[in-house]
Amino acid sequence: MAYYSVLAVTPTSEGWVSDYLGPANRLVAQYGGKYLARTSSHEQLEGEAQGSTLRIVIEWPSREAAVNFMQDAEYAPYLKARTEGSNSFHFLIAGKDYLT
């Protein structure tokens, strides 16, 4: 079953971004992930305002692939830089409709 990472990221500093992109792109691909969206072009249609600069959607082949990516020792310093240099929220969503 596919899983989806849905992130809302607002950088609080820019220093980490250029060092982050290459390794993160490579590691996402290594774990079978595919970026579906990485954009600042988004709008909130419902609920209390939740501002964020970037919205990111990654499709994973499995939950295990997503978790292994997040726990990869090579990714750890980049994850640390992102979380220290931004306000980030990351949701992992199963690609299944449990209401049918």
Tab-separated table of C-alpha atoms in Angstrom:
chain	number	residue	atom	x	y	z
A	1	MET	CA	0.000	0.000	0.000
A	2	ALA	CA	1.285	3.476	-0.836
A	3	TYR	CA	1.875	5.990	1.935
A	4	TYR	CA	2.131	9.752	1.639
A	5	SER	CA	4.257	12.206	3.565
A	6	VAL	CA	2.483	15.551	3.781
A	7	LEU	CA	4.638	18.337	5.161
A	8	ALA	CA	4.094	21.979	6.026
A	9	VAL	CA	7.443	23.748	6.300
A	10	THR	CA	8.209	27.375	7.118
A	11	PRO	CA	11.947	28.099	7.158
A	12	THR	CA	13.091	30.293	10.048
A	13	SER	CA	16.567	30.495	8.525
A	14	GLU	CA	17.760	29.855	4.975
A	15	GLY	CA	21.267	28.506	5.676
A	16	TRP	CA	20.288	24.834	5.702
A	17	VAL	CA	18.206	24.776	2.501
A	18	SER	CA	20.934	24.577	-0.177
A	19	ASP	CA	22.808	21.829	1.719
A	20	TYR	CA	19.577	19.905	2.343
A	21	LEU	CA	18.075	19.561	-1.129
A	22	GLY	CA	20.615	17.317	-2.891
A	23	PRO	CA	21.028	14.698	-0.148
A	24	ALA	CA	17.295	14.683	0.661
A	25	ASN	CA	16.380	14.234	-3.019
A	26	ARG	CA	18.832	11.352	-3.376
A	27	LEU	CA	17.713	9.600	-0.181
A	28	VAL	CA	14.001	9.991	-0.962
A	29	ALA	CA	14.654	8.296	-4.325
A	30	GLN	CA	16.817	5.623	-2.680
A	31	TYR	CA	13.837	4.601	-0.538
A	32	GLY	CA	11.456	4.587	-3.500
A	33	GLY	CA	9.882	7.944	-2.669
A	34	LYS	CA	8.581	10.302	-5.323
A	35	TYR	CA	7.911	13.998	-4.830
A	36	LEU	CA	4.375	14.790	-5.990
A	37	ALA	CA	4.480	18.431	-4.900
A	38	ARG	CA	7.030	20.862	-3.452
A	39	THR	CA	5.501	24.263	-3.693
A	40	SER	CA	4.853	27.604	-2.119
A	41	SER	CA	1.774	27.895	-4.342
A	42	HIS	CA	-1.033	26.664	-2.095
A	43	GLU	CA	-4.128	27.963	-0.393
A	44	GLN	CA	-6.076	26.836	2.629
A	45	LEU	CA	-9.731	26.239	1.874
A	46	GLU	CA	-11.012	25.182	5.277
A	47	GLY	CA	-10.349	25.561	9.003
A	48	GLU	CA	-8.395	27.963	11.169
A	49	ALA	CA	-5.478	29.562	9.305
A	50	GLN	CA	-2.335	27.445	9.395
A	51	GLY	CA	0.302	29.476	7.616
A	52	SER	CA	3.309	27.746	6.104
A	53	THR	CA	5.661	28.713	3.348
A	54	LEU	CA	5.992	25.301	1.670
A	55	ARG	CA	3.774	22.277	1.219
A	56	ILE	CA	5.445	19.026	0.277
A	57	VAL	CA	3.844	15.722	-0.713
A	58	ILE	CA	5.942	12.566	-1.132
A	59	GLU	CA	4.552	9.223	-2.265
A	60	TRP	CA	6.215	6.158	-0.698
A	61	PRO	CA	5.845	2.536	-1.789
A	62	SER	CA	5.210	1.499	1.831
A	63	ARG	CA	5.132	2.734	5.408
A	64	GLU	CA	8.419	0.936	5.992
A	65	ALA	CA	10.120	2.908	3.193
A	66	ALA	CA	9.011	6.242	4.689
A	67	VAL	CA	10.054	5.305	8.219
A	68	ASN	CA	13.402	3.905	7.034
A	69	PHE	CA	14.089	7.153	5.173
A	70	MET	CA	13.330	9.217	8.273
A	71	GLN	CA	15.556	6.960	10.429
A	72	ASP	CA	18.462	6.727	7.964
A	73	ALA	CA	21.707	7.743	9.703
A	74	GLU	CA	22.821	9.583	6.548
A	75	TYR	CA	19.643	11.698	6.649
A	76	ALA	CA	19.949	12.497	10.379
A	77	PRO	CA	22.114	15.651	10.076
A	78	TYR	CA	19.883	17.044	7.309
A	79	LEU	CA	16.723	16.319	9.295
A	80	LYS	CA	18.305	18.046	12.289
A	81	ALA	CA	19.188	21.085	10.160
A	82	ARG	CA	15.655	21.234	8.732
A	83	THR	CA	13.920	20.918	12.083
A	84	GLU	CA	16.251	23.470	13.718
A	85	GLY	CA	15.948	25.885	10.772
A	86	SER	CA	12.196	25.700	10.234
A	87	ASN	CA	8.798	25.105	11.713
A	88	SER	CA	7.919	21.729	10.233
A	89	PHE	CA	4.932	19.433	10.502
A	90	HIS	CA	5.119	15.988	8.900
A	91	PHE	CA	2.176	13.632	8.570
A	92	LEU	CA	2.440	10.084	7.217
A	93	ILE	CA	-0.833	9.048	5.624
A	94	ALA	CA	-1.879	5.565	4.475
A	95	GLY	CA	-3.115	5.545	0.889
A	96	LYS	CA	-6.341	3.775	1.800
A	97	ASP	CA	-9.934	4.879	2.195
A	98	TYR	CA	-10.958	3.348	5.526
A	99	LEU	CA	-14.452	4.832	5.301
A	100	THR	CA	-15.655	2.599	2.472
